[in-house]
Amino acid sequence: MFSRCLASPPALPPTSCRGVACRLPRNGTPLICSPFSAINTRRNHISYNGSACTMRFLNAVYHGLLVGLVPNTQKNGRLILGVGRSISSERQEDSDEDDRDITANTVQTAIVLSKEVLTIQRSLLNQIVERRELASSAKDSVGTKEKEPASYNQSNSSFSNLDGDENLEVSAVTIVQALDEQQDESPKEGILDSSPVANPNAMNVIVVAAECAPWSKTGGLGDVVGELPKALARRGHRVMVVAPKYGNYAEPKGVGVLKRYKVDGQDLEVTYYHAYIDCVDFVFIDSPVFRHIENDIYGGNRRDILKRMVLLCRVAVEVPWYIPCGGVCYGDENLVFIANDWHTSLLPVYLKAYYRDMGLMKYARSLLVIHNIAYQGRGPVDDFSLVDLPDHYLDLFKFYDPVGGEHFNIFAAGLKTADRVVTVSHGYAWELKTPEGGWGLHEIISDNDWKFRGIVNGISTEIWNPNSDVYLTSDGYTNYSLETLQLGKAQCKAALQHELGLPVRGDVPIIAFIGRLDYQKGVDLIAEAKPWLVGQDLQIVMLGTGRRDLEDMIRGIESAHRDKARAWIGFSVKMAHRITAGADVLLMPSRFEPCGLNQLYAMMYGTVPVVHYVGGLRDTVQQFDPLNDVGLGWTFERAEANRMIQALQHCLDTYRNHKKSWERLQVRGMMQDLSWDNAAQRYEEVLIAAKYQW
Ligand SMILES: Nc1ncnc2c1ncn2[C@@H]1O[C@H](COP(=O)(O)OP(=O)(O)O[C@H]2O[C@H](CO)[C@@H](O)[C@H](O)[C@H]2O)[C@@H](O)[C@H]1O
């Protein structure tokens, strides 16, 4: 098996794709894409608003915008800009005279460049403008002879190694002029505020997952993969998401790259689609094995699912070499992969076995995020033959526990191999190290505690925002904010009751449940509590899909109590939003909950959570304390129906009899900053730790 691996070693990337370096076509091609209308190419050079510079420089500028572009020194009236290590590390490739015809890439790069230059950091703009003003005031005071501001000539600059390289020069004045012109056309605040921050620790980050909202989503993983990358990009990282292409997606366009991978002896053709949205490169992998399963992305037999995940991981690990995003491949320096759950736990293993063990991708690192340890990619030991690894890697996967006996466990191998491991809350991080919470993997997690950390998920405050929610603009629903909470929520509640055919009554509390119908989510506790629930003056709305018996169970509750209960079986994003807005209470009796997103969404909509005190629900829902008027909802200590009923009794008492307390609860929930920005900062700390780990 080892020799099979060696017989088809992973191909080395083309030299033009190994870093930021790309070559221009032999014949000059005018690039008319710049808002400055002044980017032109000559052989190996680009004239940018009249200043000669190399494509490498433009690429470096592109990266420099992300890592911080620093005025360095001035020479012959031109400002030399240092862009950190990306330039110096690429300089030796300048001597390579091998031009490559990459016109399309070059044009694309210039397009990206021209867009990115507009989002150049406020600090750079200010520095340059300040210096220009300094220069002109100095000029005024001295007369006709232009005098350089002293700061231009700092010989101790950290970028002094760039001195003298003509190719790295660009006229500061032309940049300033271009920015000035652009400011006339566009709202300054908008451009600058949405730009990535300068970040000295900026990295290339590739998030790999089996699902990515809004294109594919079966639960919280999709939401996280759709949003965390954007928050990392806002922090100045260059971020890509790699996910399978399950359907026909509108935005991503084919990139014209075709590759073949062998999985379980079968040749699989792979093409790639790309979209650049909110400063993130979304790369979708198209292959026959992924097509037409958008409604059942984890469907099929165990071996089929495993083969899909093998393909995803094998392709993803090479994407930084082969897929030009904005004309430039990510390359493997300063690179961190973020794998998610067992589906992509093979990625850290492939990174090690195929590359780092062979002296390739030496500086690339991997981070594995545990969203749910209950799914581990277990199978018989024979499954090892499907993952195409050297024989000595079997020990990483072979795992014994009393439940599964000796078996093949993909999550186990990923946890051991990844450079860092994160899970999605502090509560769950603790639980994972216990025999109950770790689902057999607790010892591996404890053994790797040094590289393990909990980071609470954030949420998209654009998609899940009652003030701009696109699903609240029709059918009687309305958008609302903190200021219009009581009126707006009452209207949404009436619209929900109307849409579901429940009695339209403002005074009756609506208790909602949204989630996968399985053991984890504790929906059976609702069935157990049914006699109490239906004896109350309340309405209960349940949205979910999953286990057939649980679907039948909630259907049964509805058919026995049509005036009080509704069960929506299926996956409906629209209904999830509408129920979150229209309900008064969100019930989450989850037996375990790594983080939970629905309680966060609920709080943003003034919907009060009642949750089992477990995992991420402990971290995010502080128990209401009426004496001190603090807290965000109600928690119950054990996943038992009577405990849940007690918590609901307290909750309904406050709803009915303490309106002001209730409103303050709602307001406290809505006023929290639950955005991804905090979590992204924590992730960045982990990325940095991984980068400097040897
Ligand atoms: N029938 C339905 N129709 C429409 N939308 C539906 C739906 N059922 C669920 N959803 C949506 O799917 C998402 C569920 O997210 P959760 O975080 O609650 O659970 P999940 O268990 O999938 O995620 C796992 O990963 C996430 C992310 O890390 C962790 O928060 C979580 O604890 C862990 O179990 C929400 O956006 C919810 O609205």
XYZ file of C-alpha atoms and ligand atoms in Angstrom:
732
model
C 0.000 0.000 0.000
C 2.878 2.293 0.792
C 4.341 1.614 -2.638
C 0.981 2.382 -4.217
C 1.213 5.726 -2.598
C 4.716 6.276 -3.855
C 3.832 5.093 -7.324
C 1.481 8.000 -7.724
C 3.031 10.731 -5.662
C 1.164 13.975 -5.564
C 2.324 16.116 -8.433
C 4.347 19.158 -7.575
C 2.606 22.382 -8.285
C 3.600 24.410 -11.315
C 6.207 26.952 -10.279
C 3.935 29.822 -11.169
C 1.461 28.623 -8.602
C 3.760 28.119 -5.663
C 3.640 31.589 -4.343
C 2.431 34.944 -5.395
C 4.629 34.947 -8.482
C 2.956 34.844 -11.862
C 4.370 35.774 -15.238
C 2.912 38.023 -17.827
C 2.297 37.078 -21.449
C 5.091 37.729 -23.896
C 3.081 40.216 -25.794
C 1.825 43.167 -23.863
C -1.858 42.982 -23.066
C -3.613 46.110 -22.006
C -5.592 45.615 -18.840
C -8.544 47.908 -19.077
C -10.133 46.818 -15.885
C -8.697 49.330 -13.512
C -10.826 52.159 -12.224
C -7.596 54.093 -12.590
C -7.665 53.163 -16.290
C -3.939 52.986 -16.181
C -2.786 49.434 -15.691
C -0.895 48.208 -18.726
C 1.373 45.289 -19.169
C 4.640 44.866 -20.951
C 6.843 41.863 -20.915
C 7.176 40.950 -17.268
C 6.271 44.436 -16.242
C 3.192 46.371 -15.504
C 2.878 50.049 -15.728
C 0.608 51.178 -13.010
C -0.527 54.741 -13.341
C 2.701 55.510 -15.074
C 4.974 53.719 -12.630
C 6.761 50.598 -13.744
C 6.392 47.594 -11.519
C 6.317 43.856 -11.885
C 3.344 41.600 -11.760
C 4.989 40.232 -8.670
C 4.724 43.640 -7.151
C 1.074 43.946 -8.001
C 0.460 40.541 -6.512
C 2.457 41.545 -3.516
C 0.430 44.698 -3.220
C -2.637 42.534 -3.292
C -1.226 40.510 -0.428
C 0.244 43.586 1.119
C -3.201 44.979 1.517
C -3.866 42.039 3.715
C -0.622 41.990 5.636
C -0.105 45.709 5.879
C 1.512 47.940 3.314
C 4.151 50.074 4.911
C 5.827 53.155 3.468
C 9.505 52.380 3.600
C 11.735 54.889 1.999
C 11.852 57.287 -0.863
C 14.075 57.223 -3.869
C 14.158 59.637 -6.774
C 10.893 61.141 -5.655
C 9.183 57.759 -5.445
C 7.969 56.082 -2.361
C 9.049 52.498 -1.918
C 6.469 50.389 -0.189
C 7.423 47.366 1.846
C 4.911 44.595 1.986
C 6.462 42.257 4.476
C 7.811 38.833 3.761
C 5.712 38.150 0.725
C 8.031 40.238 -1.431
C 11.354 39.277 -0.010
C 10.508 35.601 -0.058
C 9.616 35.793 -3.712
C 12.498 37.886 -4.912
C 14.718 35.057 -5.990
C 12.096 33.989 -8.480
C 12.573 37.314 -10.252
C 15.574 35.832 -11.942
C 13.462 33.144 -13.555
C 13.000 34.268 -17.124
C 10.529 31.545 -18.006
C 7.477 33.507 -19.046
C 4.165 31.722 -18.879
C 1.084 32.557 -20.784
C -1.357 33.254 -18.030
C -3.169 36.145 -19.567
C -6.485 35.303 -17.975
C -4.966 35.014 -14.554
C -3.079 38.206 -14.991
C -6.151 40.088 -16.050
C -8.028 38.650 -13.123
C -5.281 39.635 -10.760
C -5.364 43.159 -12.023
C -9.108 43.234 -11.567
C -8.722 42.059 -8.033
C -5.886 44.446 -7.520
C -7.853 47.363 -8.782
C -10.702 46.460 -6.479
C -8.425 45.843 -3.564
C -6.487 49.029 -3.963
C -9.761 50.816 -3.386
C -10.020 49.096 -0.054
C -6.516 49.991 0.974
C -6.363 50.519 4.678
C -7.214 53.843 6.164
C -3.873 53.825 7.918
C -1.940 53.595 4.668
C -4.031 56.272 3.057
C -3.585 58.509 6.054
C 0.125 57.900 6.209
C 0.610 58.690 2.570
C -1.630 61.720 2.594
C 0.001 62.962 5.761
C 3.426 62.562 4.237
C 2.336 64.271 1.070
C 1.037 67.177 3.105
C 4.246 67.218 5.067
C 6.184 67.200 1.835
C 4.197 70.005 0.305
C 4.392 72.123 3.441
C 8.120 71.485 3.569
C 8.287 72.464 -0.087
C 6.348 75.649 0.570
C 8.608 76.619 3.404
C 11.857 75.980 1.537
C 10.819 77.549 -1.717
C 11.104 75.806 -5.072
C 13.459 73.014 -4.007
C 11.486 69.942 -2.977
C 12.535 68.639 0.388
C 11.765 65.118 1.545
C 10.077 64.698 4.869
C 12.562 63.252 7.309
C 10.497 60.139 7.877
C 10.980 59.032 4.268
C 14.593 58.324 4.868
C 14.473 56.165 7.923
C 17.434 53.958 7.323
C 16.469 51.652 10.181
C 13.219 50.722 8.530
C 12.340 47.075 8.858
C 11.875 46.954 5.100
C 15.214 48.421 4.171
C 16.069 45.196 2.383
C 13.839 46.402 -0.420
C 15.955 49.473 -1.145
C 17.234 49.693 -4.614
C 14.849 47.255 -6.253
C 13.391 49.246 -9.087
C 10.681 46.704 -9.595
C 9.253 47.302 -6.196
C 8.699 50.971 -6.697
C 5.449 52.721 -7.200
C 4.620 56.321 -7.068
C 2.940 57.198 -3.825
C 1.515 60.249 -5.440
C -0.246 58.213 -8.098
C -1.778 55.969 -5.475
C -2.943 58.957 -3.517
C -4.350 60.552 -6.652
C -6.151 57.391 -7.581
C -7.585 57.090 -4.128
C -8.593 60.715 -4.181
C -10.379 60.190 -7.485
C -12.071 57.110 -6.197
C -13.237 58.847 -3.072
C -15.207 61.253 -5.232
C -17.069 58.334 -6.770
C -17.741 56.144 -3.777
C -18.840 56.692 -0.239
C -15.575 56.860 1.686
C -16.884 55.342 4.899
C -18.393 52.348 3.173
C -15.219 51.463 1.358
C -12.845 51.938 4.194
C -14.979 50.477 6.933
C -15.588 47.225 5.114
C -11.950 46.791 4.226
C -9.910 44.108 5.926
C -7.781 45.385 8.758
C -4.008 45.407 8.473
C -2.893 42.375 10.380
C 0.754 41.535 10.929
C -0.267 37.915 11.512
C -2.276 37.597 8.324
C -2.285 34.094 6.917
C -3.709 32.131 4.076
C -6.548 30.129 5.564
C -8.436 27.328 3.819
C -11.619 26.143 5.493
C -12.686 22.714 4.267
C -16.091 21.218 5.009
C -18.796 18.959 3.635
C -21.350 21.770 3.731
C -21.387 25.517 3.393
C -24.467 27.731 3.715
C -26.249 29.095 1.821
C -25.284 26.590 -0.904
C -25.506 23.493 1.233
C -26.728 23.142 4.785
C -28.112 20.365 6.927
C -27.456 22.102 10.229
C -25.133 24.311 12.193
C -21.940 23.183 10.412
C -23.156 24.806 7.187
C -23.864 28.069 9.004
C -20.420 28.145 10.592
C -18.591 27.398 7.346
C -20.588 30.119 5.579
C -19.734 32.789 8.142
C -16.517 32.161 10.117
C -14.379 32.618 6.962
C -15.875 36.060 6.357
C -15.014 37.113 9.887
C -11.441 35.836 9.434
C -11.206 37.782 6.180
C -12.378 40.906 7.988
C -9.389 40.411 10.271
C -7.068 40.643 7.302
C -6.511 36.986 6.445
C -6.761 35.652 2.927
C -9.482 33.058 3.267
C -10.832 30.304 1.069
C -13.635 27.827 1.651
C -13.489 24.462 -0.102
C -16.703 22.440 -0.252
C -18.318 20.004 -2.670
C -20.614 21.313 -5.375
C -23.815 19.356 -4.864
C -26.135 21.325 -7.131
C -26.236 24.113 -9.669
C -25.096 27.192 -7.833
C -25.679 30.630 -9.299
C -22.604 32.626 -8.270
C -19.607 30.301 -8.647
C -18.058 30.118 -12.106
C -15.849 27.396 -13.541
C -12.139 28.135 -13.261
C -11.119 25.937 -16.184
C -8.946 23.553 -14.186
C -9.481 19.812 -14.488
C -7.753 17.170 -12.421
C -8.090 13.466 -11.811
C -7.917 11.658 -8.496
C -7.962 7.959 -7.842
C -10.251 6.859 -5.009
C -10.655 3.163 -4.258
C -9.218 2.349 -7.665
C -11.690 4.562 -9.486
C -10.523 7.536 -11.562
C -12.577 10.566 -10.591
C -12.549 13.729 -12.631
C -12.706 16.963 -10.718
C -13.372 20.503 -11.864
C -13.534 23.628 -9.763
C -15.932 26.538 -9.398
C -15.091 29.809 -7.753
C -16.928 32.814 -6.344
C -15.430 35.728 -4.453
C -17.965 36.950 -1.930
C -17.453 39.199 1.085
C -13.665 38.955 0.704
C -13.734 35.144 0.778
C -12.820 32.770 -2.048
C -15.479 30.066 -2.192
C -14.154 27.115 -4.188
C -16.566 24.305 -5.029
C -15.434 20.899 -6.152
C -17.460 19.391 -8.925
C -17.300 15.641 -9.420
C -19.879 13.034 -10.432
C -19.859 11.657 -6.881
C -21.123 14.956 -5.462
C -23.734 15.745 -8.083
C -27.484 15.683 -7.456
C -27.327 14.870 -3.766
C -28.053 18.363 -2.492
C -31.045 17.080 -0.518
C -29.160 14.152 0.955
C -25.538 15.122 1.229
C -24.716 12.466 3.814
C -26.834 9.866 2.077
C -25.773 6.526 0.582
C -23.977 3.602 2.144
C -20.996 3.957 4.450
C -18.405 3.223 1.780
C -19.910 5.723 -0.664
C -19.926 8.460 1.949
C -16.345 7.644 2.900
C -15.215 7.763 -0.736
C -16.770 11.215 -1.128
C -14.929 12.461 1.949
C -11.650 10.912 0.763
C -12.039 12.763 -2.522
C -12.938 16.036 -0.795
C -9.868 15.899 1.443
C -7.449 14.801 -1.264
C -8.606 17.567 -3.556
C -8.769 20.221 -0.855
C -5.228 19.704 0.311
C -3.935 20.516 -3.191
C -6.274 23.413 -3.928
C -3.751 26.012 -2.750
C -1.437 24.878 -5.533
C -3.826 24.586 -8.412
C -6.693 27.010 -8.093
C -5.899 30.609 -8.867
C -8.141 32.882 -6.854
C -8.075 36.394 -8.196
C -5.345 35.135 -10.512
C -3.048 33.977 -7.742
C -2.834 30.608 -6.063
C -2.608 30.594 -2.278
C 0.581 28.545 -2.261
C 1.626 26.474 0.710
C 3.584 28.974 2.743
C 1.911 30.706 5.622
C -1.027 28.379 5.125
C -3.439 26.865 7.623
C -6.217 24.427 6.780
C -9.289 24.389 8.981
C -10.992 20.989 8.742
C -14.428 20.394 10.212
C -15.834 17.269 11.847
C -15.062 13.698 10.822
C -15.913 14.392 7.176
C -12.688 16.308 6.704
C -10.605 14.706 9.449
C -8.634 12.940 6.736
C -7.200 16.256 5.628
C -4.664 16.630 8.474
C -3.673 13.011 7.861
C -3.162 13.525 4.124
C -1.279 16.745 4.764
C 1.148 14.776 6.900
C 1.342 11.500 4.997
C 1.460 12.791 1.429
C 3.324 16.025 1.924
C 4.970 16.906 5.211
C 6.480 13.444 5.618
C 7.939 13.967 2.148
C 9.362 17.393 2.863
C 6.541 19.205 1.049
C 4.156 21.796 2.457
C 6.533 22.136 5.371
C 4.963 25.314 6.620
C 1.327 24.372 6.135
C -0.617 23.623 9.312
C -3.961 22.048 10.086
C -6.653 22.822 12.599
C -9.541 20.431 13.211
C -12.844 21.740 14.555
C -15.164 19.414 16.467
C -18.776 20.429 15.875
C -20.198 17.107 16.960
C -18.193 14.156 18.269
C -21.178 11.819 18.041
C -20.439 11.266 14.349
C -16.931 9.869 13.949
C -16.676 8.124 10.599
C -16.551 4.670 12.181
C -16.351 1.488 10.159
C -14.650 -1.899 10.057
C -10.848 -1.842 10.029
C -10.996 -2.915 6.373
C -12.162 0.583 5.479
C -8.530 1.603 5.786
C -8.002 0.344 2.239
C -10.315 3.110 0.975
C -8.295 5.989 2.333
C -5.157 5.201 0.346
C -2.504 5.741 2.988
C 0.786 4.020 3.805
C 0.288 0.893 5.939
C 1.988 2.362 8.973
C -0.788 4.938 9.175
C -3.305 2.249 10.130
C -2.496 2.610 13.833
C -3.783 6.175 13.792
C -7.210 4.932 12.731
C -7.460 1.670 14.625
C -9.449 2.226 17.732
C -11.042 0.082 20.383
C -13.960 0.959 22.595
C -16.595 -1.130 24.347
C -19.292 0.061 21.959
C -17.585 -0.454 18.623
C -14.943 -3.035 19.579
C -11.877 -2.699 17.388
C -12.791 -0.478 14.488
C -11.621 2.152 12.015
C -12.186 5.687 13.304
C -11.513 8.697 11.122
C -12.132 11.347 13.780
C -9.559 9.630 16.029
C -6.897 9.877 13.316
C -7.708 13.528 12.606
C -7.571 14.490 16.279
C -4.172 12.874 16.678
C -2.712 14.386 13.536
C -4.068 17.945 13.439
C -1.723 20.627 14.698
C -4.526 22.169 16.743
C -8.022 21.102 17.752
C -10.891 23.448 18.509
C -14.418 22.784 19.612
C -17.345 25.140 19.484
C -17.836 26.074 23.151
C -16.070 25.917 26.495
C -18.753 23.748 28.035
C -18.400 21.164 25.282
C -14.593 21.343 25.490
C -14.912 20.199 29.077
C -17.526 17.532 28.324
C -15.456 16.045 25.502
C -12.877 14.925 28.023
C -15.434 12.907 29.982
C -16.399 9.323 29.028
C -20.027 10.390 28.452
C -19.239 13.509 26.435
C -16.325 12.175 24.399
C -18.245 9.271 22.887
C -15.216 7.032 23.275
C -12.687 9.610 22.101
C -12.284 11.323 25.493
C -8.871 9.816 26.155
C -7.501 10.933 22.812
C -8.832 14.408 23.488
C -7.389 14.462 26.997
C -4.037 13.227 25.697
C -4.033 16.104 23.249
C -5.257 18.697 25.703
C -2.229 20.886 25.023
C -3.491 21.615 21.508
C -7.206 21.704 22.327
C -9.399 24.734 22.930
C -13.072 25.770 23.090
C -14.290 28.780 21.124
C -17.985 29.687 21.196
C -19.529 30.059 17.751
C -20.796 33.389 16.526
C -23.735 34.036 14.235
C -24.323 36.021 11.085
C -25.845 39.284 12.248
C -26.900 40.009 8.679
C -28.789 36.820 7.912
C -30.214 36.460 11.406
C -31.321 39.991 12.038
C -35.012 40.753 12.608
C -34.484 44.217 11.191
C -33.365 42.976 7.779
C -34.544 39.355 7.671
C -35.669 38.690 4.105
C -38.223 36.111 5.255
C -40.116 38.694 7.289
C -41.092 40.944 4.423
C -44.198 39.125 3.173
C -47.234 37.095 4.249
C -48.039 39.507 7.074
C -44.608 39.268 8.752
C -42.591 42.401 9.361
C -39.043 43.377 10.140
C -38.488 44.803 13.574
C -35.734 46.153 15.757
C -35.110 46.797 19.419
C -37.177 49.969 19.119
C -40.130 48.277 17.429
C -39.795 44.944 19.225
C -43.193 44.690 20.869
C -45.231 45.751 17.849
C -43.085 43.954 15.296
C -42.919 40.700 17.197
C -46.667 40.731 17.837
C -47.223 41.112 14.094
C -44.848 38.237 13.310
C -46.581 36.093 15.890
C -49.987 36.739 14.330
C -48.555 36.027 10.865
C -47.048 32.754 12.086
C -50.299 31.648 13.712
C -52.133 32.540 10.523
C -49.640 30.743 8.278
C -49.761 27.596 10.409
C -53.533 27.681 10.843
C -53.380 28.129 14.608
C -55.829 30.401 16.461
C -54.528 33.955 16.052
C -54.190 35.073 19.663
C -51.657 37.580 20.955
C -52.032 36.548 24.584
C -51.147 32.882 24.184
C -47.417 32.050 24.373
C -45.881 30.187 21.438
C -43.197 27.673 22.375
C -41.021 26.597 19.446
C -38.631 23.757 18.726
C -36.340 23.807 15.659
C -33.782 21.140 14.927
C -32.742 17.748 13.727
C -35.054 15.089 15.052
C -32.622 12.792 16.774
C -31.463 11.625 20.172
C -29.157 14.631 20.561
C -31.879 17.242 20.368
C -34.067 15.675 23.082
C -37.268 16.112 21.111
C -38.611 12.980 22.802
C -38.699 14.949 26.071
C -41.316 17.158 24.458
C -43.406 14.084 23.716
C -42.958 12.951 27.301
C -44.085 16.343 28.553
C -47.078 16.373 26.205
C -49.776 15.816 28.862
C -48.550 18.875 30.758
C -47.998 20.958 27.629
C -51.444 20.385 26.131
C -53.035 21.124 29.495
C -51.640 24.669 29.341
C -52.981 27.629 27.464
C -50.120 27.723 24.979
C -49.253 26.854 21.407
C -46.366 24.643 20.403
C -44.669 24.753 17.000
C -42.064 22.156 15.964
C -39.888 22.280 12.851
C -37.588 19.404 12.095
C -36.634 16.402 10.097
C -34.684 13.269 10.906
C -35.531 9.972 12.524
C -38.772 8.567 11.169
C -40.129 7.581 14.615
C -39.536 11.095 15.944
C -41.154 12.635 12.884
C -44.192 10.428 13.474
C -44.177 11.360 17.116
C -44.402 15.112 16.533
C -46.932 14.521 13.761
C -48.963 12.635 16.360
C -48.850 15.579 18.777
C -50.227 17.837 16.061
C -53.017 15.533 14.964
C -54.198 14.999 18.543
C -54.133 18.718 19.387
C -54.771 20.685 16.240
C -55.797 23.807 18.158
C -52.463 23.920 19.990
C -49.707 22.118 18.131
C -48.106 22.263 14.711
C -45.403 19.975 13.347
C -43.577 21.037 10.200
C -41.655 18.041 8.968
C -38.908 19.021 6.580
C -36.028 21.418 6.182
C -37.243 24.970 5.595
C -34.898 27.873 6.171
C -37.788 30.271 5.624
C -39.877 28.631 8.342
C -36.900 28.533 10.697
C -36.623 32.326 10.399
C -40.350 32.906 10.694
C -40.769 30.649 13.705
C -37.784 32.284 15.397
C -39.405 35.692 14.886
C -43.000 34.714 15.729
C -42.434 32.494 18.773
C -42.135 33.764 22.336
C -40.021 30.912 23.665
C -37.459 28.615 22.040
C -37.182 25.243 23.709
C -33.896 23.326 23.414
C -33.962 20.168 25.524
C -30.804 18.855 23.820
C -29.133 15.948 25.623
C -25.843 17.377 24.437
C -25.232 20.499 22.428
C -21.690 21.360 21.323
C -22.661 24.984 20.857
C -26.155 25.402 19.471
C -27.004 28.229 17.133
C -30.783 28.363 17.439
C -30.694 29.793 20.956
C -28.373 32.542 19.673
C -30.671 33.298 16.753
C -33.666 33.280 19.116
C -32.094 35.843 21.433
C -31.396 38.145 18.478
C -35.146 38.061 17.739
C -36.311 38.711 21.306
C -37.360 35.061 21.657
C -36.477 33.732 25.076
C -34.586 30.408 25.268
C -35.388 27.586 27.678
C -32.525 25.116 27.448
C -30.899 22.093 29.012
C -27.824 23.310 30.890
C -25.284 21.539 28.729
C -22.408 22.211 26.297
C -22.659 25.514 24.493
C -26.111 26.164 25.941
C -24.406 26.638 29.328
C -22.001 29.108 27.816
C -24.615 31.184 26.061
C -27.855 31.160 28.095
C -27.438 32.696 31.507
C -30.236 31.678 33.895
C -32.728 34.473 34.564
C -32.451 35.907 38.061
C -35.560 37.971 38.843
C -34.087 39.477 42.036
C -31.157 41.036 40.263
C -32.935 41.308 36.934
C -30.134 39.623 35.023
C -29.999 36.615 32.741
C -31.149 35.625 29.302
C -33.509 32.662 29.714
C -34.152 29.515 31.713
C -31.958 26.465 32.079
C -32.657 23.017 33.514
C -29.952 20.817 34.946
C -30.956 17.414 33.627
C -32.420 16.283 30.337
C -35.587 15.046 31.968
C -39.175 15.966 31.126
C -40.097 17.061 34.662
C -37.047 19.354 34.878
C -37.953 20.850 31.551
C -41.533 21.392 32.702
C -40.339 23.208 35.827
C -38.225 25.569 33.761
C -41.153 26.187 31.397
C -43.444 26.919 34.355
C -41.096 29.645 35.593
C -40.753 30.980 32.100
C -44.506 31.127 31.441
C -45.110 32.720 34.822
C -42.791 35.574 33.878
C -44.343 35.802 30.414
C -47.857 36.071 31.827
C -47.403 37.905 35.091
C -44.233 39.979 34.853
C -44.438 41.689 31.512
C -41.758 44.261 32.274
C -39.280 41.606 33.380
C -40.087 39.685 30.216
C -39.436 42.687 28.024
C -36.132 43.357 29.735
C -35.161 39.726 29.162
C -35.925 40.132 25.480
C -33.965 43.360 25.268
C -30.931 41.895 27.027
C -30.915 39.028 24.551
C -31.159 41.324 21.574
C -28.465 43.680 22.785
C -25.711 41.064 22.915
C -22.867 41.106 20.440
C -23.086 37.569 19.110
C -21.273 38.324 15.868
C -18.472 36.165 14.559
C -15.891 38.867 15.189
C -15.103 37.765 18.745
C -14.825 34.126 17.764
C -12.656 35.005 14.763
C -10.185 36.710 17.052
C -9.945 33.543 19.155
C -9.507 31.412 16.021
C -6.734 33.705 14.930
C -4.878 33.019 18.180
C -5.107 29.310 17.453
C -3.964 29.791 13.861
C -0.926 31.691 15.066
C -0.145 28.998 17.639
C -0.366 26.370 14.898
C 1.833 28.369 12.566
C 4.673 28.581 15.054
C 4.366 24.983 16.166
C 7.102 22.615 15.038
N -35.819 21.511 9.852
C -35.081 22.574 9.725
N -35.375 23.522 8.814
C -34.606 24.607 8.684
N -33.517 24.856 9.399
C -33.165 23.944 10.296
C -33.915 22.772 10.515
N -33.311 22.046 11.477
C -32.226 22.750 11.836
N -32.137 23.892 11.125
C -31.105 24.905 11.184
O -29.861 24.228 11.287
C -29.046 24.917 12.200
C -28.877 24.012 13.392
O -27.801 24.422 14.085
P -27.400 23.866 15.508
O -26.148 24.529 15.881
O -28.520 24.090 16.434
O -27.292 22.294 15.354
P -26.461 21.129 14.650
O -26.681 20.030 15.591
O -26.884 20.924 13.282
O -24.953 21.574 14.612
C -23.732 21.088 15.191
O -22.760 22.073 14.825
C -23.104 23.366 15.260
C -22.074 24.312 14.713
O -20.875 24.233 15.360
C -23.219 23.437 16.760
O -23.700 24.703 17.121
C -24.183 22.362 17.267
O -24.207 22.366 18.663
C -23.788 21.022 16.713
O -24.668 20.009 17.141
C -29.747 26.197 12.506
O -29.396 27.169 11.576
C -31.208 25.819 12.357
O -32.030 26.896 12.099
